[in-house]
Amino acid sequence: MLYADVVLPLPLADTFTYSVPEEMEREIGIGFRVVVPFGNRKHYTAIVLKLHRNAPAGVEVKRIYSLTDRDPVLNGYQIRLWEWIAYYYLSPLGDVFRAALPSVMKPRNLEERYRSKREIHVRINRDIADSDRLTARSKKQAALLQSLKRLFEEEGIASLPQKEIPVRTGFSNAVLQGLIEKGLVIRYTEEVSRLETHPSSQRKSFELNSYQQKALDEVNRCFEEKRVCLLHGVTSSGKTEIYIHLIEQQLKEGKQTLYLVPEIALTTQLMSRLSHVFGDQLGIYHSKINDNERTEIWQKMASDSPYKIIIGVRSSLFLPFSRLGLVIVDEEHETGYKQQEPAPRYHARDTAIVLAQLFGASTLLGSATPSIESYHNAVTGKYGLVSLEKRFEDIEHPVISFENTRELQRKRKMKELLAPGLIEKIDNALKRGEQVILFRNRRGFAPMLECRLCGWIPKCSSCDVSLTYHKNSKELKCHYCNRSFKPAAECPVCHEQSVEPVGTGTEKLEEEVAKLFPDAVVARMDTDTTRGKHSYEKIIADFQQKRVQILVGTQMLAKGLDFDNVGVVGIIAADGLLNHPDFRSHERGFQLMLQAAGRAGRKKRQGEVVIQTADPEQPVYRYLRANDYDGFYRSQLAERKLFGYPPYKRLITILFKHKEEERVESGAKYFARLLKQSLGEMVLGPNKPLIGRIRQYHIRQVLLKLDTHLSPSKTRDFIKSVEARFRENPSYRYLLLHYDVDSLS
Ligand code: ADP
Ligand code: ZN
Ligand code: ZN
């Protein structure tokens, strides 16, 4: 008897064994989908990971119902990647399955399964079309037949969708119907693709300038010795052009490239830029593409003629690559690369490196503001490091200036959100025919209080972190020492009743700008205005083609977009970027502001960046003003060493959830105690996290700050053994527990 170990798309760590019906034995293989019964449900799509003849002892083995495919949906590389993710991120394999496949590929019933797209086509019946079936009465039919013949010949095609006939030929459907009835034209259903096609390549890649060529050579040299290389290139230095050249090299060798970007907003511009060079060899994969389309891309990747290049967000790591030669992780510092909810909580950059390793391929990390971790890996020689310091065509770095909003407020010069100095600069830029970008960042995870007038933010008296406003209890809390404070409406700086929860800023800003500059066209880009499938594209295109003069938006605007006419970039309420209670807030704020600044600059005139802050003396601003990434990196590294954060420690956050608060509290304590027996002071907590209750589940967290010399696999095994002991206690059997390995905060 043949048995199959299968993985189910459920949060279960294990695989399950089923018997293979005899008639299926010849067809089934590893990576195939099958339908199996499980629990009290009859149909689950599962994937075969192993075939063997060892009858499981002491359990009743159920039979596989049916085999879904003729070919496997997973190849060996994918299976190894899934297993690595499950292992490293302490995540059930079933969760990896859920994350990896488009949902129509793991249907719960027939209605949900993938359907190919069909279209009614017409073609000429060559057998009789030349015979004399057309009488003198049907001149129109004869003319349509002629017209179709000519059209097909000219375009070298054999059929057309029926719905296109009236437009393409000028004849009505009734005339076509006549031809169909006489058997001269045949109507049939054709399976068609849902995917957008791109015209074949229209231009060659640009010739690199000498700095770029030097950087490209260095990257290539670096790949001879190291699997991973970091390209640290200032914005607009031509990193993307270098990527294009690297992709061309891969194509020559018949290898595939995966080009990862942190968010969908970036795929649009990139896609049009790359498709000019690579045409239809390029595929795109992200969450705004519907499930059927994604499935088609998957199928194409698994076919004999896969895409050579995939541009996509983190989920494209799961596609069935077969000849991967290079992975590019653009904007590698972006925290959007880390999956948060649901599991598996993988980091796409780090997973990309592992994926590349499986293929013996190289990974290029690119950024103008590398993450502290990656830069550290490069500086210490684990990765190669290549720098590109000049912007293309020597466009100068923008001048960065500051508007001290606290001062202005004191002098009663702030009316609303914009400082007079910035308003003047915008005005001048518009007069010169330049465009303007304004940021008002709004990160929503924890509400804060802020003085509407001076930007003052309440901080904890014993820790250097801003307090989080808990709306329900109307308390201000410190998430580091757990003290709580009563919020006051009066600002201690300006003594006005002006302290309010920070609202959604972009909308207000848009309103103010529209009032100040009634002749300019203003657009807004944030999560609210970019819900639709093509909304990013439209906003970006409008701005690029200068139909919009002022673009207001959140951080999504700062990243990687390439505009050529931006004279002024304004960053409103910049302090808000730095005041988040987590050890990365300064890093993120610095990166974001430097990236945002990178949007400014034109070929002939130096761009201007204006940062509005209540506290321009903060060190972060010093480094920004001097455009000093290295200095900033060193200061951050020193802090991380002092407080025990990556790269000096590995973080694992363990979350506990239950509807009863006491149970989750005691469970987390018990778990922490078990961990402490061997990990001692590396175990912190349990604490109540930022948001202590979600959907009626109370949450506690335990933070592990692990010494880097501990073996990750031994630590993992230990944590798993603790979990097993924990589960033996009946009170904690159903307590929800999850891990966030390399957690961001
Ligand atoms: P980065 O990715 O580092 O921000 P880009 O590759 O987007 O930089 O380059 C910035 C701009 O300069 C783009 O509009 C790009 O087309 C142009 N550019 C860069 N290098 C070249 C080149 N060698 N030849 C022509 N144009 C270039
Ligand atoms: Zn104030
Ligand atoms: Zn505190």
PDB file of N, CA and C and ligand atoms in Angstrom, residues 406 409 450-457 489-496 498-499, ligand 2:
ATOM      1  N   ARG A 406       7.504  75.434  16.798  1.00  0.00           N
ATOM      2  CA  ARG A 406       7.239  75.914  18.153  1.00  0.00           C
ATOM      3  C   ARG A 406       7.502  77.419  18.247  1.00  0.00           C
ATOM      4  N   GLN A 409       4.892  79.302  16.407  1.00  0.00           N
ATOM      5  CA  GLN A 409       3.661  79.323  17.165  1.00  0.00           C
ATOM      6  C   GLN A 409       3.706  80.414  18.229  1.00  0.00           C
ATOM      7  N   GLU A 450      -1.384  65.161  20.647  1.00  0.00           N
ATOM      8  CA  GLU A 450      -0.413  66.107  20.124  1.00  0.00           C
ATOM      9  C   GLU A 450      -0.996  67.500  20.273  1.00  0.00           C
ATOM     10  N   CYS A 451      -0.133  68.463  20.562  1.00  0.00           N
ATOM     11  CA  CYS A 451      -0.615  69.838  20.576  1.00  0.00           C
ATOM     12  C   CYS A 451      -0.800  70.289  19.135  1.00  0.00           C
ATOM     13  N   ARG A 452      -1.977  70.655  18.843  1.00  0.00           N
ATOM     14  CA  ARG A 452      -2.328  71.076  17.485  1.00  0.00           C
ATOM     15  C   ARG A 452      -1.483  72.280  17.071  1.00  0.00           C
ATOM     16  N   LEU A 453      -1.075  73.087  18.049  1.00  0.00           N
ATOM     17  CA  LEU A 453      -0.371  74.324  17.735  1.00  0.00           C
ATOM     18  C   LEU A 453       1.142  74.159  17.664  1.00  0.00           C
ATOM     19  N   CYS A 454       1.728  73.477  18.633  1.00  0.00           N
ATOM     20  CA  CYS A 454       3.191  73.449  18.666  1.00  0.00           C
ATOM     21  C   CYS A 454       3.768  72.065  18.425  1.00  0.00           C
ATOM     22  N   GLY A 455       2.951  71.056  18.332  1.00  0.00           N
ATOM     23  CA  GLY A 455       3.487  69.723  18.078  1.00  0.00           C
ATOM     24  C   GLY A 455       3.983  69.028  19.337  1.00  0.00           C
ATOM     25  N   TRP A 456       3.753  69.605  20.515  1.00  0.00           N
ATOM     26  CA  TRP A 456       4.166  68.972  21.762  1.00  0.00           C
ATOM     27  C   TRP A 456       3.451  67.628  21.913  1.00  0.00           C
ATOM     28  N   ILE A 457       4.207  66.654  22.388  1.00  0.00           N
ATOM     29  CA  ILE A 457       3.644  65.322  22.563  1.00  0.00           C
ATOM     30  C   ILE A 457       3.929  64.859  23.986  1.00  0.00           C
ATOM     31  N   ALA A 489      -5.855  68.708  28.746  1.00  0.00           N
ATOM     32  CA  ALA A 489      -6.185  69.334  27.470  1.00  0.00           C
ATOM     33  C   ALA A 489      -5.276  70.538  27.214  1.00  0.00           C
ATOM     34  N   GLU A 490      -4.682  71.060  28.309  1.00  0.00           N
ATOM     35  CA  GLU A 490      -3.848  72.250  28.129  1.00  0.00           C
ATOM     36  C   GLU A 490      -2.414  71.851  27.792  1.00  0.00           C
ATOM     37  N   CYS A 491      -1.867  72.492  26.789  1.00  0.00           N
ATOM     38  CA  CYS A 491      -0.485  72.215  26.398  1.00  0.00           C
ATOM     39  C   CYS A 491       0.454  72.923  27.371  1.00  0.00           C
ATOM     40  N   PRO A 492       1.422  72.235  27.950  1.00  0.00           N
ATOM     41  CA  PRO A 492       2.340  72.874  28.896  1.00  0.00           C
ATOM     42  C   PRO A 492       3.281  73.858  28.222  1.00  0.00           C
ATOM     43  N   VAL A 493       3.394  73.803  26.928  1.00  0.00           N
ATOM     44  CA  VAL A 493       4.273  74.738  26.227  1.00  0.00           C
ATOM     45  C   VAL A 493       3.529  76.013  25.860  1.00  0.00           C
ATOM     46  N   CYS A 494       2.404  75.861  25.175  1.00  0.00           N
ATOM     47  CA  CYS A 494       1.722  77.100  24.762  1.00  0.00           C
ATOM     48  C   CYS A 494       0.547  77.484  25.653  1.00  0.00           C
ATOM     49  N   HIS A 495       0.271  76.665  26.668  1.00  0.00           N
ATOM     50  CA  HIS A 495      -0.790  76.989  27.611  1.00  0.00           C
ATOM     51  C   HIS A 495      -2.135  77.263  26.951  1.00  0.00           C
ATOM     52  N   GLU A 496      -2.403  76.534  25.914  1.00  0.00           N
ATOM     53  CA  GLU A 496      -3.715  76.637  25.272  1.00  0.00           C
ATOM     54  C   GLU A 496      -4.419  75.290  25.406  1.00  0.00           C
ATOM     55  N   SER A 498      -5.164  72.964  23.576  1.00  0.00           N
ATOM     56  CA  SER A 498      -4.908  72.604  22.182  1.00  0.00           C
ATOM     57  C   SER A 498      -4.383  71.180  21.999  1.00  0.00           C
ATOM     58  N   VAL A 499      -4.464  70.381  23.078  1.00  0.00           N
ATOM     59  CA  VAL A 499      -3.963  69.018  22.957  1.00  0.00           C
ATOM     60  C   VAL A 499      -5.099  68.081  22.529  1.00  0.00           C
TER      61      VAL A 499
HETATM   62 ZN    ZN B   2       1.493  73.481  22.448  1.00  0.00          ZN
END
